[in-house]
Short mmCIF file of C-alpha atoms in Angstrom, two decimals:
data_model
loop_
_atom_site.label_atom_id
_atom_site.label_comp_id
_atom_site.label_asym_id
_atom_site.label_seq_id
_atom_site.Cartn_x
_atom_site.Cartn_y
_atom_site.Cartn_z
CA MET A 20 0.12 -8.84 1.50
CA ASN A 21 -1.77 -5.78 0.48
CA ALA A 22 0.31 -2.58 0.65
CA ILE A 23 -2.26 -0.62 2.40
CA VAL A 24 -3.92 -2.30 4.98
CA SER A 25 -6.69 -0.81 7.76
CA ALA A 26 -6.38 -0.34 11.30
CA LYS A 27 -9.03 -2.97 11.94
CA TRP A 28 -6.95 -5.39 10.04
CA VAL A 29 -3.87 -4.65 12.31
CA LEU A 30 -6.26 -5.00 15.18
CA ALA A 31 -7.35 -8.44 14.50
CA ARG A 32 -3.95 -9.80 13.46
CA MET A 33 -1.36 -7.91 15.68
CA TYR A 34 -0.77 -10.81 18.28
CA GLU A 35 -0.26 -13.41 15.74
CA PRO A 36 3.54 -14.67 16.13
CA ASP A 37 4.71 -13.73 12.68
CA VAL A 38 3.42 -9.87 12.78
CA VAL A 39 5.81 -7.25 13.34
CA ILE A 40 4.28 -3.72 13.79
CA VAL A 41 7.03 -1.33 13.34
CA ASP A 42 6.63 2.38 14.45
CA CYS A 43 8.09 5.00 11.73
CA ARG A 44 7.11 8.06 13.38
CA PHE A 45 9.65 10.99 12.59
CA ALA A 46 9.42 14.63 12.14
CA LEU A 47 12.30 16.23 9.92
CA GLY A 48 14.14 19.05 11.66
CA LYS A 49 13.01 17.13 15.11
CA PRO A 50 14.95 14.15 15.03
CA ASP A 51 14.26 12.92 18.37
CA SER A 52 10.43 13.60 18.17
CA GLY A 53 9.25 10.26 16.97
CA ARG A 54 11.34 8.20 19.21
CA GLU A 55 9.88 10.44 22.05
CA ALA A 56 6.32 9.97 20.84
CA TYR A 57 6.80 6.06 20.56
CA GLU A 58 8.41 5.83 23.99
CA GLU A 59 5.05 7.98 25.08
CA SER A 60 2.60 5.84 23.27
CA HIS A 61 2.28 3.19 20.59
CA LEU A 62 0.56 0.27 19.36
CA PRO A 63 0.87 -2.81 21.83
CA GLY A 64 3.96 -5.07 20.72
CA ALA A 65 5.39 -1.98 18.10
CA ILE A 66 8.91 -1.83 17.56
CA TYR A 67 10.68 1.44 16.82
CA LEU A 68 12.81 2.17 13.56
CA ASP A 69 14.34 5.59 13.05
CA LEU A 70 14.36 7.38 9.51
CA GLU A 71 17.99 8.76 10.06
CA GLN A 72 19.29 5.92 12.38
CA ASP A 73 17.79 2.95 11.06
CA LEU A 74 16.44 3.43 7.26
CA SER A 75 19.10 5.79 6.06
CA ALA A 76 23.60 5.55 5.96
CA PRO A 77 25.00 8.58 7.02
CA VAL A 78 24.91 11.72 4.95
CA GLU A 79 28.14 11.85 3.23
CA ALA A 80 30.37 15.55 3.30
CA ASP A 81 29.82 16.19 -0.68
CA GLY A 82 26.14 15.40 -0.57
CA ARG A 83 26.11 12.44 -2.77
CA GLY A 84 23.54 10.24 -2.01
CA GLY A 85 21.38 12.99 -0.62
CA ARG A 86 20.17 13.88 2.80
CA HIS A 87 18.79 10.56 3.75
CA PRO A 88 21.29 8.07 1.53
CA LEU A 89 20.12 4.35 0.75
CA PRO A 90 21.28 2.34 3.36
CA ASP A 91 23.76 -0.66 2.54
CA PRO A 92 21.84 -3.62 1.75
CA ALA A 93 23.92 -5.87 4.12
CA ALA A 94 24.02 -3.56 6.93
CA LEU A 95 20.38 -2.68 6.59
CA ALA A 96 19.08 -6.72 6.29
CA ALA A 97 21.54 -6.99 9.89
CA ARG A 98 19.51 -3.97 11.25
CA ILE A 99 16.12 -5.59 10.24
CA GLY A 100 17.19 -8.77 11.60
CA LYS A 101 17.90 -7.41 14.96
CA ALA A 102 14.70 -5.57 15.16
CA GLY A 103 13.02 -9.17 15.27
CA ILE A 104 12.10 -9.35 11.55
CA SER A 105 12.82 -12.76 9.43
CA ASN A 106 11.97 -13.65 5.96
CA GLU A 107 8.78 -14.87 7.51
CA SER A 108 7.59 -12.25 8.99
CA ARG A 109 4.33 -9.90 7.96
CA VAL A 110 5.36 -6.34 8.45
CA VAL A 111 2.80 -3.72 9.33
CA ALA A 112 4.62 -0.19 9.09
CA TYR A 113 2.86 2.82 10.66
CA ASP A 114 3.58 6.62 11.07
CA ASP A 115 1.72 10.07 11.61
CA GLN A 116 3.14 11.77 8.55
CA GLY A 117 0.88 10.74 6.25
CA GLY A 118 2.32 7.55 5.43
CA ALA A 119 5.87 8.97 4.32
CA MET A 120 8.26 7.51 6.71
CA ALA A 121 6.18 4.14 6.63
CA SER A 122 6.21 3.94 3.09
CA ARG A 123 9.83 4.46 3.27
CA LEU A 124 10.11 0.82 5.38
CA TRP A 125 7.95 -0.51 2.83
CA TRP A 126 9.90 0.21 -0.18
CA LEU A 127 13.14 -0.63 1.46
CA LEU A 128 11.76 -4.00 2.48
CA LYS A 129 10.59 -4.55 -1.15
CA TYR A 130 14.21 -3.47 -2.12
CA LEU A 131 15.60 -6.39 -0.01
CA GLY A 132 13.30 -9.03 -1.82
CA HIS A 133 10.83 -8.75 1.36
CA ASP A 134 7.16 -8.77 -0.22
CA ASN A 135 4.96 -9.10 3.05
CA VAL A 136 5.35 -5.79 4.23
CA SER A 137 2.05 -2.85 4.35
CA VAL A 138 1.39 0.48 5.60
CA MET A 139 -1.23 0.90 8.25
CA ASP A 140 -3.94 2.98 6.40
CA GLY A 141 -4.55 6.33 8.78
CA GLY A 142 -1.32 5.87 10.91
CA PHE A 143 -1.12 6.21 14.49
CA LYS A 144 -3.81 9.05 14.68
CA GLY A 145 -6.63 6.83 12.91
CA TRP A 146 -5.33 4.13 15.28
CA LYS A 147 -6.01 6.25 18.65
CA GLU A 148 -9.13 8.05 17.19
CA ALA A 149 -10.36 4.27 16.60
CA GLY A 150 -10.24 3.94 20.26
CA PHE A 151 -7.85 1.13 19.62
CA PRO A 152 -5.23 0.13 22.38
CA VAL A 153 -1.86 1.94 23.01
CA THR A 154 0.65 1.21 25.21
CA ALA A 155 3.91 2.81 26.43
CA GLU A 156 5.11 -0.81 27.37
CA GLN A 157 8.23 -1.81 24.84
CA LYS A 158 8.30 -5.34 23.78
CA ILE A 159 11.47 -7.06 24.31
CA THR A 160 12.93 -7.81 20.81
CA ILE A 161 14.37 -11.29 19.81
CA PRO A 162 16.93 -11.04 16.93
CA ALA A 163 15.93 -12.89 14.00
CA GLN A 164 17.71 -13.81 10.70
CA PHE A 165 17.03 -11.73 7.77
CA LEU A 166 18.66 -12.62 4.14
CA ALA A 167 18.26 -10.12 1.78
CA THR A 168 17.78 -10.52 -2.02
CA VAL A 169 18.41 -7.23 -3.30
CA GLN A 170 15.93 -6.26 -6.09
CA HIS A 171 18.08 -3.73 -7.91
CA ASN A 172 15.16 -3.06 -10.78
CA LEU A 173 13.13 -1.14 -7.92
CA LEU A 174 16.34 1.43 -8.15
CA ALA A 175 17.30 4.29 -10.14
CA GLU A 176 20.62 5.40 -9.96
CA VAL A 177 22.10 9.34 -10.87
CA TYR A 178 23.44 8.05 -14.14
CA ASP A 179 19.77 6.37 -14.98
CA VAL A 180 18.45 9.82 -14.67
CA GLN A 181 21.26 11.72 -16.30
CA ASP A 182 20.60 9.50 -19.45
CA VAL A 183 17.05 10.38 -19.10
CA VAL A 184 17.58 14.05 -19.24
CA ALA A 185 20.20 13.63 -21.89
CA GLY A 186 17.65 11.69 -24.17
CA ALA A 187 19.67 8.45 -24.10
CA LYS A 188 17.10 6.70 -21.91
CA GLN A 189 13.41 6.47 -21.89
CA ALA A 190 11.74 6.89 -19.03
CA THR A 191 9.40 9.40 -17.15
CA LEU A 192 10.46 11.52 -14.28
CA ILE A 193 8.05 12.10 -11.42
CA ASP A 194 8.67 14.65 -8.79
CA SER A 195 6.69 14.17 -5.53
CA ARG A 196 7.29 17.76 -3.80
CA GLU A 197 5.05 20.48 -3.16
CA PRO A 198 4.45 22.32 -6.71
CA ALA A 199 6.02 25.49 -5.34
CA ARG A 200 9.20 23.64 -4.43
CA TYR A 201 8.64 22.18 -7.93
CA ARG A 202 8.97 25.31 -9.71
CA GLY A 203 11.71 26.56 -8.01
CA GLU A 204 9.52 29.22 -6.40
CA VAL A 205 10.60 28.12 -2.65
CA GLU A 206 13.17 25.86 -1.46
CA PRO A 207 13.22 25.40 2.26
CA ILE A 208 15.42 22.66 2.71
CA ASP A 209 18.14 21.80 -0.23
CA ARG A 210 20.68 24.49 -1.33
CA VAL A 211 19.50 24.72 -4.93
CA ALA A 212 15.86 25.51 -6.04
CA GLY A 213 14.01 23.66 -8.99
CA HIS A 214 13.34 20.09 -10.53
CA ILE A 215 15.04 17.76 -12.75
CA PRO A 216 14.61 18.70 -16.41
CA GLY A 217 11.61 16.87 -17.83
CA ALA A 218 10.05 15.79 -14.57
CA LYS A 219 6.33 15.94 -14.08
CA ASN A 220 4.90 16.89 -10.65
CA VAL A 221 2.52 15.06 -9.09
CA LEU A 222 2.33 15.87 -5.35
CA TRP A 223 2.52 12.70 -2.95
CA THR A 224 0.01 14.10 -0.61
CA GLU A 225 -2.75 13.77 -3.29
CA GLY A 226 -2.56 9.98 -2.70
CA ARG A 227 -5.01 10.37 0.41
CA GLY A 228 -8.35 11.57 0.65
CA ALA A 229 -10.00 14.61 2.19
CA ASP A 230 -10.28 12.01 5.46
CA GLY A 231 -6.91 11.10 5.34
CA LEU A 232 -7.20 7.45 4.46
CA TRP A 233 -5.40 5.97 1.13
CA LYS A 234 -7.28 6.56 -2.17
CA SER A 235 -8.67 3.38 -4.19
CA ALA A 236 -6.65 1.75 -6.93
CA GLU A 237 -9.08 3.71 -9.29
CA GLU A 238 -8.60 7.12 -7.53
CA GLN A 239 -4.90 6.38 -7.80
CA ALA A 240 -4.75 5.55 -11.49
CA ALA A 241 -7.00 8.87 -12.04
CA ARG A 242 -3.96 10.89 -10.60
CA PHE A 243 -1.61 9.61 -13.03
CA GLU A 244 -3.72 9.13 -16.25
CA GLY A 245 -2.78 12.49 -17.53
CA LEU A 246 0.71 11.64 -18.03
CA GLY A 247 -0.31 9.16 -20.89
CA LEU A 248 1.81 6.08 -19.26
CA ALA A 249 1.37 2.79 -20.65
CA LYS A 250 1.61 0.27 -17.70
CA ASP A 251 4.73 -1.21 -18.65
CA ASP A 252 6.58 2.19 -19.02
CA GLU A 253 9.41 2.73 -16.70
CA ILE A 254 9.06 5.47 -14.39
CA ILE A 255 11.37 6.94 -11.86
CA VAL A 256 9.83 8.55 -8.97
CA TYR A 257 11.78 11.21 -6.77
CA CYS A 258 11.40 13.75 -4.11
CA GLY A 259 13.89 15.52 -1.86
CA SER A 260 15.69 12.95 -0.15
CA GLY A 261 14.10 9.90 -1.26
CA VAL A 262 11.22 9.78 1.73
CA THR A 263 7.96 11.22 0.54
CA ALA A 264 8.52 9.98 -3.32
CA THR A 265 7.88 6.20 -1.44
CA PRO A 266 4.06 6.66 -1.05
CA ASN A 267 4.28 7.72 -4.96
CA VAL A 268 5.59 4.59 -5.64
CA MET A 269 3.46 2.56 -3.90
CA ALA A 270 0.34 4.61 -5.51
CA LEU A 271 1.50 4.08 -9.14
CA GLN A 272 1.83 0.11 -7.77
CA GLU A 273 -1.84 0.43 -6.37
CA ALA A 274 -2.83 1.61 -10.12
CA GLY A 275 -1.18 -1.19 -12.04
CA TYR A 276 2.20 0.08 -13.09
CA THR A 277 4.66 -2.55 -13.06
CA ASN A 278 8.22 -0.63 -13.80
CA VAL A 279 8.49 1.92 -11.23
CA LYS A 280 11.79 2.79 -9.73
CA LEU A 281 12.62 5.19 -6.80
CA TYR A 282 15.63 7.73 -7.28
CA ALA A 283 16.66 7.24 -3.92
CA GLY A 284 19.30 9.92 -3.49
CA SER A 285 16.27 12.41 -5.38
CA TRP A 286 16.87 16.01 -5.53
CA SER A 287 19.33 16.55 -2.49
CA ASP A 288 21.60 14.00 -4.70
CA TRP A 289 21.03 15.56 -7.87
CA ILE A 290 22.19 18.92 -7.09
CA SER A 291 25.61 17.79 -5.22
CA TYR A 292 26.90 17.01 -9.08
CA GLU A 293 27.97 20.19 -10.58
CA GLY A 294 27.26 19.14 -14.41
CA ASN A 295 23.44 18.32 -13.92
CA SER A 296 21.19 20.69 -15.11
CA ILE A 297 18.19 22.25 -13.42
CA ALA A 298 14.86 23.53 -14.78
CA ILE A 299 12.72 26.31 -13.08
CA GLY A 300 8.91 26.55 -13.57
CA ASN A 301 6.69 24.42 -14.95
CA GLU A 302 7.65 22.01 -17.94
CA GLU A 303 5.12 23.41 -20.49
CA ASN A 304 6.35 26.78 -19.90
CA ARG A 305 10.13 25.98 -20.78
CA LYS A 306 12.02 26.81 -24.00
CA ASP A 307 15.11 25.00 -24.08
#
């Protein structure tokens, strides 16, 4: 399956028995809003998975793992199976947050070895604007068996990033957050401002065009070409908590990069370690 599918593609296949549609709507700071929106109206047959309850582990007291810690693979596989997703399912995820929450599920399923997963372009808003059907009726979910084959090559741990910063490992770090947060000028969520030293800033929302739809593979490639990367260079992508980095991971894949990893704990995990260094401002202005 393609990483991105159109609303028309979903409309044409939504009643096929192996298709599972997942509503991932979620608003940071309003943890109940996504489920409430789902209960009010969603794609026919869609199930709901919550960013914090289903797609993240509980937050650790010391902050390790970040604000949305990576779930234990076995626990996540069990939750995926309980939602009616099997290894044979074709999964389509959508949200109303520019694809960030849906991309989180896309990446998690890839991490568990499930490639038949896509994000619906345009999200719920685009679906409704197209005049496609919605409902408040919730389908009865029949649990399925989902066996995970964890793809460790898709994940970067904090020690991998530490090695990059120390110069012991070759990789390019990409920070997906807003430029002002990257530069350390503002920090509305985490307790420390700034970025991981050496990281380049590529805002995740720039993966969509003015119409809100996903850019073409060629346009995605143009976003990253200034970094001077070969297609097989190792790239580690992060954001605040491992959510909005996933659209950039998907964009890099669309652009043809083959060695892309997610630092799942991201900035909120990085700053939980006292010895980790922090950079402020733009990288070209740094004086080490």
